[in-house]
Every structure is written in structure tokens, then in C-alpha cells.
mmCIF file of C-alpha atoms in Angstrom:
data_model
loop_
_atom_site.group_PDB
_atom_site.id
_atom_site.type_symbol
_atom_site.label_atom_id
_atom_site.label_comp_id
_atom_site.label_asym_id
_atom_site.label_seq_id
_atom_site.Cartn_x
_atom_site.Cartn_y
_atom_site.Cartn_z
ATOM 1 C CA MET A 27 21.257 28.426 11.797
ATOM 2 C CA ASN A 28 23.138 25.646 9.989
ATOM 3 C CA LYS A 29 20.584 23.083 11.191
ATOM 4 C CA ILE A 30 17.696 25.290 10.078
ATOM 5 C CA ILE A 31 19.188 25.550 6.583
ATOM 6 C CA LYS A 32 19.644 21.773 6.423
ATOM 7 C CA ILE A 33 16.080 20.935 7.419
ATOM 8 C CA THR A 34 14.696 23.669 5.135
ATOM 9 C CA VAL A 35 16.498 22.255 2.097
ATOM 10 C CA LEU A 36 15.422 18.704 2.980
ATOM 11 C CA SER A 37 11.812 19.890 3.317
ATOM 12 C CA ILE A 38 11.909 21.619 -0.069
ATOM 13 C CA GLY A 39 13.370 18.423 -1.485
ATOM 14 C CA HIS A 40 10.432 16.498 -0.036
ATOM 15 C CA LEU A 41 8.018 18.871 -1.765
ATOM 16 C CA LEU A 42 9.801 18.262 -5.075
ATOM 17 C CA ILE A 43 9.923 14.484 -4.665
ATOM 18 C CA ASP A 44 6.162 14.278 -4.195
ATOM 19 C CA LEU A 45 5.564 16.809 -6.974
ATOM 20 C CA GLU A 46 7.679 14.789 -9.422
ATOM 21 C CA GLY A 47 5.970 11.493 -8.651
ATOM 22 C CA ILE A 48 2.425 12.842 -8.869
ATOM 23 C CA TYR A 49 3.277 14.914 -11.952
ATOM 24 C CA LEU A 50 4.599 11.788 -13.665
ATOM 25 C CA ILE A 51 1.554 9.620 -13.024
ATOM 26 C CA ASN A 52 -0.884 12.403 -13.943
ATOM 27 C CA LYS A 53 0.993 13.131 -17.179
ATOM 28 C CA GLN A 54 0.779 9.448 -18.042
ATOM 29 C CA PHE A 55 -2.984 9.734 -17.568
ATOM 30 C CA ASN A 56 -3.077 11.533 -20.928
ATOM 31 C CA ASP A 57 -1.287 8.683 -22.719
ATOM 32 C CA TYR A 58 -2.737 5.495 -21.211
ATOM 33 C CA ASP A 59 -6.151 3.934 -20.631
ATOM 34 C CA PHE A 60 -7.710 4.433 -17.203
ATOM 35 C CA LYS A 61 -7.180 0.778 -16.230
ATOM 36 C CA TYR A 62 -3.426 1.181 -16.702
ATOM 37 C CA ILE A 63 -3.344 4.436 -14.759
ATOM 38 C CA ALA A 64 -5.277 2.819 -11.896
ATOM 39 C CA PHE A 65 -2.734 -0.011 -11.882
ATOM 40 C CA PHE A 66 0.170 2.468 -12.010
ATOM 41 C CA PHE A 67 -1.327 4.430 -9.117
ATOM 42 C CA ILE A 68 -1.550 1.277 -6.997
ATOM 43 C CA ILE A 69 2.066 0.416 -7.833
ATOM 44 C CA TYR A 70 3.118 3.974 -6.984
ATOM 45 C CA ASN A 71 1.563 3.830 -3.519
ATOM 46 C CA VAL A 72 2.685 0.276 -2.748
ATOM 47 C CA ILE A 73 6.340 0.986 -3.569
ATOM 48 C CA ALA A 74 6.581 4.634 -2.495
ATOM 49 C CA PHE A 75 4.842 4.087 0.843
ATOM 50 C CA GLY A 76 4.138 0.395 1.424
ATOM 51 C CA LEU A 77 7.762 -0.711 1.029
ATOM 52 C CA GLN A 78 9.286 2.081 3.106
ATOM 53 C CA PRO A 79 9.785 -0.156 6.183
ATOM 54 C CA PHE A 80 12.169 -2.342 4.151
ATOM 55 C CA PHE A 81 14.048 0.640 2.734
ATOM 56 C CA GLY A 82 14.147 2.091 6.238
ATOM 57 C CA TYR A 83 15.537 -1.061 7.823
ATOM 58 C CA PHE A 84 18.318 -1.216 5.225
ATOM 59 C CA ALA A 85 19.204 2.450 5.769
ATOM 60 C CA ASP A 86 19.207 1.904 9.546
ATOM 61 C CA THR A 87 21.553 -1.079 9.435
ATOM 62 C CA LYS A 88 23.940 0.496 6.898
ATOM 63 C CA ASN A 89 23.635 4.131 8.073
ATOM 64 C CA LYS A 90 23.069 5.256 4.477
ATOM 65 C CA TYR A 91 20.570 8.046 5.084
ATOM 66 C CA LEU A 92 22.420 10.737 3.122
ATOM 67 C CA HIS A 93 22.983 8.304 0.247
ATOM 68 C CA PHE A 94 19.242 7.669 0.236
ATOM 69 C CA VAL A 95 18.576 11.414 0.032
ATOM 70 C CA ILE A 96 20.907 11.903 -2.951
ATOM 71 C CA ILE A 97 19.796 8.834 -4.918
ATOM 72 C CA GLY A 98 16.185 9.476 -3.954
ATOM 73 C CA SER A 99 16.458 13.004 -5.381
ATOM 74 C CA ILE A 100 17.913 11.850 -8.698
ATOM 75 C CA LEU A 101 15.618 8.937 -9.591
ATOM 76 C CA PRO A 102 12.297 10.861 -9.870
ATOM 77 C CA ILE A 103 13.951 13.418 -12.173
ATOM 78 C CA VAL A 104 15.139 10.602 -14.434
ATOM 79 C CA ALA A 105 11.661 9.055 -14.345
ATOM 80 C CA ILE A 106 9.788 12.110 -15.655
ATOM 81 C CA PHE A 107 11.951 12.072 -18.796
ATOM 82 C CA ILE A 108 11.198 8.419 -19.530
ATOM 83 C CA LYS A 109 7.474 8.562 -18.755
ATOM 84 C CA ASP A 110 6.715 6.904 -22.100
ATOM 85 C CA VAL A 111 8.016 3.570 -20.792
ATOM 86 C CA GLY A 112 5.062 3.415 -18.413
ATOM 87 C CA ILE A 113 5.444 1.169 -15.399
ATOM 88 C CA VAL A 114 9.259 1.289 -15.530
ATOM 89 C CA ALA A 115 9.186 5.057 -15.007
ATOM 90 C CA ILE A 116 6.720 4.636 -12.136
ATOM 91 C CA ILE A 117 8.946 2.090 -10.386
ATOM 92 C CA ILE A 118 12.050 4.275 -10.759
ATOM 93 C CA SER A 119 10.194 7.301 -9.404
ATOM 94 C CA THR A 120 8.645 5.448 -6.479
ATOM 95 C CA VAL A 121 11.917 3.839 -5.401
ATOM 96 C CA GLY A 122 13.420 7.326 -5.312
ATOM 97 C CA ASN A 123 10.398 8.608 -3.406
ATOM 98 C CA ALA A 124 10.710 5.903 -0.752
ATOM 99 C CA MET A 125 14.462 6.415 -0.384
ATOM 100 C CA TYR A 126 14.160 10.179 -0.007
ATOM 101 C CA HIS A 127 11.387 9.944 2.585
ATOM 102 C CA ILE A 128 13.478 7.606 4.729
ATOM 103 C CA GLY A 129 16.786 9.443 4.367
ATOM 104 C CA GLY A 130 15.434 12.966 4.677
ATOM 105 C CA GLY A 131 13.037 12.080 7.476
ATOM 106 C CA VAL A 132 15.639 10.436 9.707
ATOM 107 C CA ILE A 133 18.259 13.139 9.120
ATOM 108 C CA SER A 134 15.694 15.849 9.937
ATOM 109 C CA VAL A 135 14.679 14.173 13.193
ATOM 110 C CA ASN A 136 18.306 13.588 14.191
ATOM 111 C CA LEU A 137 19.161 17.262 13.708
ATOM 112 C CA TYR A 138 16.999 18.076 16.736
ATOM 113 C CA PRO A 139 16.942 15.054 19.092
ATOM 114 C CA ASN A 140 13.959 14.672 21.426
ATOM 115 C CA LYS A 141 11.878 17.143 19.402
ATOM 116 C CA ALA A 142 8.745 16.433 17.352
ATOM 117 C CA ALA A 143 8.989 19.684 15.374
ATOM 118 C CA PRO A 144 11.459 18.385 12.723
ATOM 119 C CA ALA A 145 9.116 15.526 11.796
ATOM 120 C CA GLY A 146 6.330 17.969 10.989
ATOM 121 C CA ILE A 147 8.578 20.485 9.252
ATOM 122 C CA PHE A 148 9.979 17.782 6.961
ATOM 123 C CA VAL A 149 6.703 16.009 6.157
ATOM 124 C CA ALA A 150 4.351 19.007 5.805
ATOM 125 C CA PRO A 151 5.551 20.288 2.375
ATOM 126 C CA GLY A 152 4.624 16.946 0.815
ATOM 127 C CA VAL A 153 0.954 17.941 0.586
ATOM 128 C CA ILE A 154 1.953 21.041 -1.393
ATOM 129 C CA GLY A 155 4.039 18.877 -3.712
ATOM 130 C CA VAL A 156 1.108 16.545 -4.381
ATOM 131 C CA PHE A 157 -1.189 19.476 -5.163
ATOM 132 C CA LEU A 158 1.349 21.139 -7.472
ATOM 133 C CA GLY A 159 2.048 17.836 -9.232
ATOM 134 C CA ILE A 160 -1.636 17.426 -10.084
ATOM 135 C CA PHE A 161 -2.023 21.087 -11.047
ATOM 136 C CA LEU A 162 1.043 21.289 -13.309
ATOM 137 C CA ALA A 163 0.239 17.994 -15.017
ATOM 138 C CA SER A 164 -3.188 19.363 -15.962
ATOM 139 C CA ARG A 165 -1.649 22.305 -17.825
ATOM 140 C CA ALA A 166 -0.958 22.196 -21.566
ATOM 141 C CA PHE A 167 2.663 23.249 -21.030
ATOM 142 C CA SER A 168 5.212 20.529 -20.232
ATOM 143 C CA TYR A 169 7.078 21.338 -17.035
ATOM 144 C CA GLU A 170 9.629 18.506 -17.127
ATOM 145 C CA TYR A 171 12.631 20.767 -17.715
ATOM 146 C CA VAL A 172 11.500 23.351 -15.171
ATOM 147 C CA ILE A 173 11.038 20.646 -12.537
ATOM 148 C CA ALA A 174 14.375 19.057 -13.448
ATOM 149 C CA VAL A 175 16.296 22.337 -13.170
ATOM 150 C CA ILE A 176 14.802 23.090 -9.747
ATOM 151 C CA GLY A 177 15.469 19.505 -8.671
ATOM 152 C CA ILE A 178 19.107 19.670 -9.763
ATOM 153 C CA ILE A 179 19.555 22.964 -7.894
ATOM 154 C CA VAL A 180 18.231 21.316 -4.722
ATOM 155 C CA ILE A 181 20.549 18.317 -5.212
ATOM 156 C CA VAL A 182 23.537 20.657 -5.592
ATOM 157 C CA LEU A 183 22.477 22.516 -2.436
ATOM 158 C CA ILE A 184 22.254 19.215 -0.559
ATOM 159 C CA PHE A 185 25.769 18.308 -1.699
ATOM 160 C CA ILE A 186 27.112 21.685 -0.566
ATOM 161 C CA ILE A 187 25.241 21.930 2.735
ATOM 162 C CA PHE A 188 25.861 18.325 3.776
ATOM 163 C CA ARG A 189 29.485 18.152 2.606
ATOM 164 C CA GLY A 190 31.467 16.418 5.333
ATOM 165 C CA PHE A 191 28.263 15.793 7.276
ATOM 166 C CA GLU A 192 28.353 12.933 9.769
ATOM 167 C CA LEU A 193 25.033 11.788 11.134
ATOM 168 C CA LYS A 194 25.123 11.611 14.920
ATOM 169 C CA SER A 195 22.341 9.183 15.610
ATOM 170 C CA GLU A 196 21.149 9.641 19.167
ATOM 171 C CA TYR A 197 18.578 7.138 20.288
ATOM 172 C CA LYS A 198 17.058 5.735 23.432
ATOM 173 C CA LYS A 199 17.167 2.159 24.609
ATOM 174 C CA ILE A 200 14.163 0.173 23.405
ATOM 175 C CA ASN A 201 11.822 -0.555 26.315
ATOM 176 C CA GLN A 202 10.172 -3.888 27.030
ATOM 177 C CA ASN A 203 6.719 -2.460 26.280
ATOM 178 C CA PHE A 204 7.767 -1.053 22.903
ATOM 179 C CA VAL A 205 5.518 -3.458 20.954
ATOM 180 C CA LYS A 206 2.455 -2.165 22.788
ATOM 181 C CA ILE A 207 3.459 1.447 22.145
ATOM 182 C CA ILE A 208 4.161 0.829 18.446
ATOM 183 C CA ILE A 209 0.823 -0.934 17.912
ATOM 184 C CA LEU A 210 -1.066 1.880 19.642
ATOM 185 C CA ILE A 211 0.723 4.549 17.593
ATOM 186 C CA LEU A 212 -0.011 2.718 14.346
ATOM 187 C CA LEU A 213 -3.667 2.483 15.370
ATOM 188 C CA ILE A 214 -3.748 6.283 15.688
ATOM 189 C CA VAL A 215 -2.094 6.633 12.275
ATOM 190 C CA ALA A 216 -4.608 4.194 10.774
ATOM 191 C CA ILE A 217 -7.547 6.048 12.320
ATOM 192 C CA ARG A 218 -6.254 9.382 11.034
ATOM 193 C CA GLY A 219 -5.683 7.942 7.563
ATOM 194 C CA PHE A 220 -9.086 6.256 7.413
ATOM 195 C CA ILE A 221 -10.928 9.390 8.543
ATOM 196 C CA GLY A 222 -8.966 11.496 6.068
ATOM 197 C CA SER A 223 -9.920 9.174 3.211
ATOM 198 C CA MET A 224 -13.615 9.190 4.106
ATOM 199 C CA LEU A 225 -14.171 12.909 4.762
ATOM 200 C CA MET A 226 -16.637 14.640 2.450
ATOM 201 C CA PHE A 227 -16.782 18.350 1.622
ATOM 202 C CA THR A 228 -19.376 19.691 -0.818
ATOM 203 C CA TRP A 229 -17.198 22.727 -1.597
ATOM 204 C CA LYS A 230 -13.983 20.875 -2.379
ATOM 205 C CA ASP A 231 -14.063 20.912 -6.209
ATOM 206 C CA ASN A 232 -13.058 24.552 -6.356
ATOM 207 C CA THR A 233 -9.479 25.632 -7.031
ATOM 208 C CA VAL A 234 -9.450 28.376 -4.399
ATOM 209 C CA TYR A 235 -10.870 26.088 -1.723
ATOM 210 C CA ASP A 236 -8.504 23.296 -2.775
ATOM 211 C CA ILE A 237 -5.554 25.646 -2.241
ATOM 212 C CA LEU A 238 -6.923 26.706 1.152
ATOM 213 C CA LEU A 239 -7.426 23.064 2.163
ATOM 214 C CA VAL A 240 -3.849 22.210 1.175
ATOM 215 C CA ALA A 241 -2.661 25.218 3.192
ATOM 216 C CA ALA A 242 -4.676 24.089 6.231
ATOM 217 C CA ILE A 243 -3.266 20.552 6.086
ATOM 218 C CA PHE A 244 0.252 21.936 5.628
ATOM 219 C CA LEU A 245 -0.067 24.276 8.611
ATOM 220 C CA GLY A 246 -1.506 21.534 10.809
ATOM 221 C CA LYS A 247 1.342 19.152 10.053
ATOM 222 C CA PHE A 248 3.964 21.907 10.247
ATOM 223 C CA PHE A 249 2.920 23.380 13.596
ATOM 224 C CA GLY A 250 1.683 20.207 15.321
ATOM 225 C CA GLY A 251 5.160 19.155 16.401
ATOM 226 C CA ILE A 252 6.253 22.683 17.285
ATOM 227 C CA LEU A 253 3.224 23.200 19.528
ATOM 228 C CA GLY A 254 3.544 19.686 20.953
ATOM 229 C CA ASP A 255 7.138 20.358 22.014
ATOM 230 C CA LYS A 256 6.082 23.595 23.696
ATOM 231 C CA PHE A 257 2.769 22.706 25.349
ATOM 232 C CA GLY A 258 2.824 18.902 25.562
ATOM 233 C CA PHE A 259 1.833 16.050 23.255
ATOM 234 C CA LYS A 260 -1.337 15.188 25.184
ATOM 235 C CA GLU A 261 -2.545 18.764 25.284
ATOM 236 C CA VAL A 262 -1.905 19.557 21.621
ATOM 237 C CA GLY A 263 -2.655 16.153 20.083
ATOM 238 C CA ILE A 264 -5.865 15.393 21.960
ATOM 239 C CA PHE A 265 -7.038 19.004 21.701
ATOM 240 C CA GLY A 266 -6.463 18.898 17.947
ATOM 241 C CA LEU A 267 -8.447 15.691 17.488
ATOM 242 C CA ILE A 268 -11.383 16.588 19.746
ATOM 243 C CA VAL A 269 -11.799 20.103 18.359
ATOM 244 C CA SER A 270 -11.449 18.897 14.772
ATOM 245 C CA ALA A 271 -14.347 16.409 14.963
ATOM 246 C CA PRO A 272 -17.321 18.835 15.032
ATOM 247 C CA LEU A 273 -15.537 21.197 12.652
ATOM 248 C CA LEU A 274 -14.915 18.461 10.083
ATOM 249 C CA LEU A 275 -18.533 17.324 10.300
ATOM 250 C CA LEU A 276 -19.820 20.880 9.921
ATOM 251 C CA GLY A 277 -17.300 21.254 7.121
ATOM 252 C CA TYR A 278 -19.462 19.070 4.891
ATOM 253 C CA TYR A 279 -21.436 22.232 4.160
ATOM 254 C CA TRP A 280 -19.353 25.103 5.575
ATOM 255 C CA SER A 281 -15.893 25.549 4.144
ATOM 256 C CA ILE A 282 -14.452 27.637 6.984
ATOM 257 C CA ALA A 283 -15.330 24.918 9.516
ATOM 258 C CA GLY A 284 -13.801 22.223 7.319
ATOM 259 C CA LEU A 285 -10.603 24.203 6.775
ATOM 260 C CA ILE A 286 -10.063 24.903 10.479
ATOM 261 C CA GLY A 287 -10.957 21.295 11.280
ATOM 262 C CA ALA A 288 -8.377 20.002 8.786
ATOM 263 C CA LEU A 289 -5.715 22.178 10.418
ATOM 264 C CA PHE A 290 -6.427 20.870 13.946
ATOM 265 C CA PHE A 291 -6.882 17.292 12.726
ATOM 266 C CA ASN A 292 -3.324 17.184 11.370
ATOM 267 C CA PHE A 293 -1.672 18.286 14.633
ATOM 268 C CA THR A 294 -1.176 14.627 15.561
ATOM 269 C CA MET A 295 0.920 13.738 12.497
ATOM 270 C CA ALA A 296 4.261 15.063 13.754
ATOM 271 C CA ILE A 297 3.557 13.884 17.304
ATOM 272 C CA THR A 298 2.819 10.268 16.358
ATOM 273 C CA LEU A 299 5.711 10.162 13.873
ATOM 274 C CA PHE A 300 8.139 11.407 16.509
ATOM 275 C CA LEU A 301 6.829 8.984 19.149
ATOM 276 C CA ILE A 302 7.229 5.902 16.964
ATOM 277 C CA ILE A 303 10.722 6.963 15.861
ATOM 278 C CA ASP A 304 11.669 7.724 19.460
ATOM 279 C CA ASN A 305 10.560 4.282 20.656
ATOM 280 C CA LEU A 306 12.340 2.086 18.111
ATOM 281 C CA GLY A 307 15.907 2.898 19.065
ATOM 282 C CA LYS A 308 18.303 3.034 16.140
ATOM 283 C CA TYR A 309 15.639 1.746 13.727
ATOM 284 C CA LYS A 310 14.313 5.191 12.904
ATOM 285 C CA GLY A 311 13.977 4.630 9.176
ATOM 286 C CA PHE A 312 12.053 1.423 9.807
ATOM 287 C CA ALA A 313 9.780 3.315 12.210
ATOM 288 C CA PHE A 314 9.172 6.035 9.617
ATOM 289 C CA GLY A 315 8.294 3.372 7.067
ATOM 290 C CA LEU A 316 5.804 1.658 9.373
ATOM 291 C CA THR A 317 3.694 4.822 9.488
ATOM 292 C CA THR A 318 3.536 5.127 5.691
ATOM 293 C CA LEU A 319 2.691 1.429 5.313
ATOM 294 C CA THR A 320 -0.123 1.905 7.823
ATOM 295 C CA LEU A 321 -1.467 4.859 5.835
ATOM 296 C CA VAL A 322 -1.536 2.738 2.670
ATOM 297 C CA ILE A 323 -3.572 0.094 4.508
ATOM 298 C CA ALA A 324 -5.889 2.748 5.970
ATOM 299 C CA PHE A 325 -6.605 4.115 2.486
ATOM 300 C CA LEU A 326 -7.371 0.670 1.021
ATOM 301 C CA PRO A 327 -11.148 0.799 1.695
ATOM 302 C CA LYS A 328 -11.384 4.071 -0.234
ATOM 303 C CA ALA A 329 -9.199 2.704 -3.042
ATOM 304 C CA LEU A 330 -11.466 -0.351 -3.294
ATOM 305 C CA GLY A 331 -14.518 1.862 -3.680
ATOM 306 C CA ILE A 332 -15.812 1.453 -0.135
ATOM 307 C CA SER A 333 -17.376 4.613 1.249
ATOM 308 C CA ILE A 334 -19.729 5.772 3.984
ATOM 309 C CA SER A 335 -22.866 7.544 2.823
ATOM 310 C CA PHE A 336 -23.518 10.926 4.375
ATOM 311 C CA GLY A 337 -25.856 10.755 7.334
ATOM 312 C CA PHE A 338 -25.991 9.153 10.778
ATOM 313 C CA THR A 339 -23.411 6.461 9.950
ATOM 314 C CA TYR A 340 -20.980 9.077 8.641
ATOM 315 C CA TYR A 341 -21.368 11.316 11.700
ATOM 316 C CA SER A 342 -21.168 8.501 14.237
ATOM 317 C CA THR A 343 -18.170 6.832 12.560
ATOM 318 C CA ILE A 344 -16.124 10.047 12.549
ATOM 319 C CA LEU A 345 -17.021 10.879 16.160
ATOM 320 C CA ILE A 346 -16.341 7.376 17.497
ATOM 321 C CA LEU A 347 -12.987 7.146 15.722
ATOM 322 C CA VAL A 348 -11.896 10.594 16.927
ATOM 323 C CA VAL A 349 -12.759 9.733 20.539
ATOM 324 C CA LEU A 350 -10.991 6.377 20.192
ATOM 325 C CA GLY A 351 -7.938 8.031 18.624
ATOM 326 C CA SER A 352 -7.807 10.600 21.427
ATOM 327 C CA TYR A 353 -7.920 7.895 24.102
ATOM 328 C CA ILE A 354 -5.201 5.860 22.378
ATOM 329 C CA LEU A 355 -3.009 8.963 22.049
ATOM 330 C CA TYR A 356 -3.461 9.634 25.776
ATOM 331 C CA ARG A 357 -2.364 6.066 26.549
ATOM 332 C CA VAL A 358 0.649 6.255 24.219
ATOM 333 C CA VAL A 359 1.949 9.539 25.612
ATOM 334 C CA SER A 360 1.405 8.295 29.185
ATOM 335 C CA LEU A 361 3.411 5.134 28.473
ATOM 336 C CA ASP A 362 6.147 7.155 26.773
ATOM 337 C CA GLU A 363 6.376 9.570 29.711
ATOM 338 C CA LYS A 364 6.578 6.629 32.127
ATOM 339 C CA ASN A 365 9.400 5.072 30.095
ATOM 340 C CA ASN A 366 11.314 8.358 30.052
ATOM 341 C CA LYS A 367 11.066 8.620 33.839
ATOM 342 C CA LEU A 368 12.349 5.052 34.231
ATOM 343 C CA ARG A 369 15.353 5.870 32.033
ATOM 344 C CA GLU A 370 16.200 8.821 34.268
ATOM 345 C CA CYS A 371 16.187 6.672 37.419
#
């Protein structure tokens, strides 16, 4: 029960961290020209996600995960109260975002060694935080104090729950083929990120459907690891990808197909995150950061205005990438299973 409380509080903290960062940049949208906001958004993603491998490596070598959680929780709260200083507020918020992701992610995974479920449980609430950040920033009312009070309550809870906490970092020996496994995992992450950035739904600009889509993504990320632990990573991950492909394509017109497809599509998130963390020994924070850096790279084409027009190219690209991602996932899990058997010998 104590572990469940810990991971629940860390997950709520993750929701708040993403909410605070997105709320900040969307509030600034009202005060700055679009060109500045576009620049701020790039800075936000580069620091918050692109630099996570460096934050992760530092946390790994110094074992400062809980420190990262505390400092990472405080900085975004400070940032929303100094939003008028523009880029400085963005940098403060994003540094906190990166630190919290690394600290909270590694602690969550270490609470339940050899399980993918914690990765999904910790990461999943982030999509809700992003949605709420955009939604609250669009309201006339200023929510800075409300967000700050909730954030401070969570920080106090973290202090209380983790008082005297010592992180027992259990990790496996790094295998000789780890480079191959890491590259293959990052390819899956890149494929998932690229597909996610290119998907088109005609029904998406509707608040109710937006909420349902967020819920579907949340549930997919949340339950992917849980189901993977129970039924197998190959079975759940590959099933999720293959089934999601036709549903996502049909989802261009039909919302129910798109929503179910989004749920299945996100099953692989927790599985791939766990596998990369599990294969980099004590460098779990660095591993976590590699996945976020890969997502930033995968979203670059979309950020640069590159898109695929709806039609044959759109359909074929999605299908080919899903099949490729499924094959790569099969290879990764097979290699990981082989390594685990060798360790037992």
C-alpha cells in the first residue's frame, strides 16, 4: 500500500508539472507576438524533453532522484508567477519539468523492479496535464494561485511520504548487445512519435471529443504496462500496434474508431520505456531521457510544417510504419528475453 501511495503522488505530480508548463506558455500567448511564442515553445520542448538525457545522467551518477523531484516540483510554480519575464520563466519551468520527469520516473520504476506497469502509471497523467494546461489558460480567470496551492500540497505530501526514503536501485548487468537493443527501442519510440504527430481526425476540434481522446491516450499508456506484465510484451505491444492501424485510419472520419485506435496505439509506451530502462543498468534516468529526446526529434517534421496529405500516401505511410514498428518490437522483446535467460544460467 505504501508503494501505491508513493507512485500515485508522483503521478499526480507529473500531471501538475505538465499542466504548469503548458499553462505558462499558453498564458504568455496572450502577451507576446506569435513569433516569440513559437520560439518559446521550441525552447520549452528542447529543454524539457531534449535535454533530459543529460539531466538523467547526472541524477544517475549522483543518485539525486528525490532531489530532482522536489526541485522539479518547485521551479514550475515559481515560473508561472514570473511569466512576464518571458523566456526566463520558460527556462525555469522547463528545467523543473525535465528534473521531475527524470526523478519521478526512475523512483516509480524502482518501486516495482522488473515491472513495466509503473512506467505507464507515472507517465500517463501527463497527457491530462497538457490538456488542462491549455484549457485553463484559455479561460478569462487566472488560475496561478489555484495551481500553486495544489502544487504546494503535492510537494508537502512528497516530503511526508518520502521522509527517510532510501532508493534501492536494482538493476541488471548491461549486456554486450545493449547498443542494438537501445537503437531498436528508440526506433519504435520514433515511429510512435512520428505517427502520433501526423495523425488526422476530422472530428478533433470539439471539446467533448478532445476530452475523450485525452482519456483514450491516458488509458492506453496507463494499462499498456499492466497488461504487458500480465500477458507478455510481445502479445500486448504488437497486438496494440496492429489493431490500432486500421482503427486510426478509419478514425479520420469516425470518432469511435479513432478513440479506440488511440487507446491501443499507446499500449507500447510503457513497454518500450521499461525495456530501455531495464537494459541500461544503473543509467535509468539517462535511458528515460533518451526516449523523450527521440520524441522531440520525431515531432520535428510536424514542427517544421511538414505534413502528409490525406490519401494513399497517408494510408500507406501509417500502415508501413505500424508493421515496421511491430517487427522491431518483436525483435527487441526476443533479444531481451534471450538476455534474461543468459543471466539465469
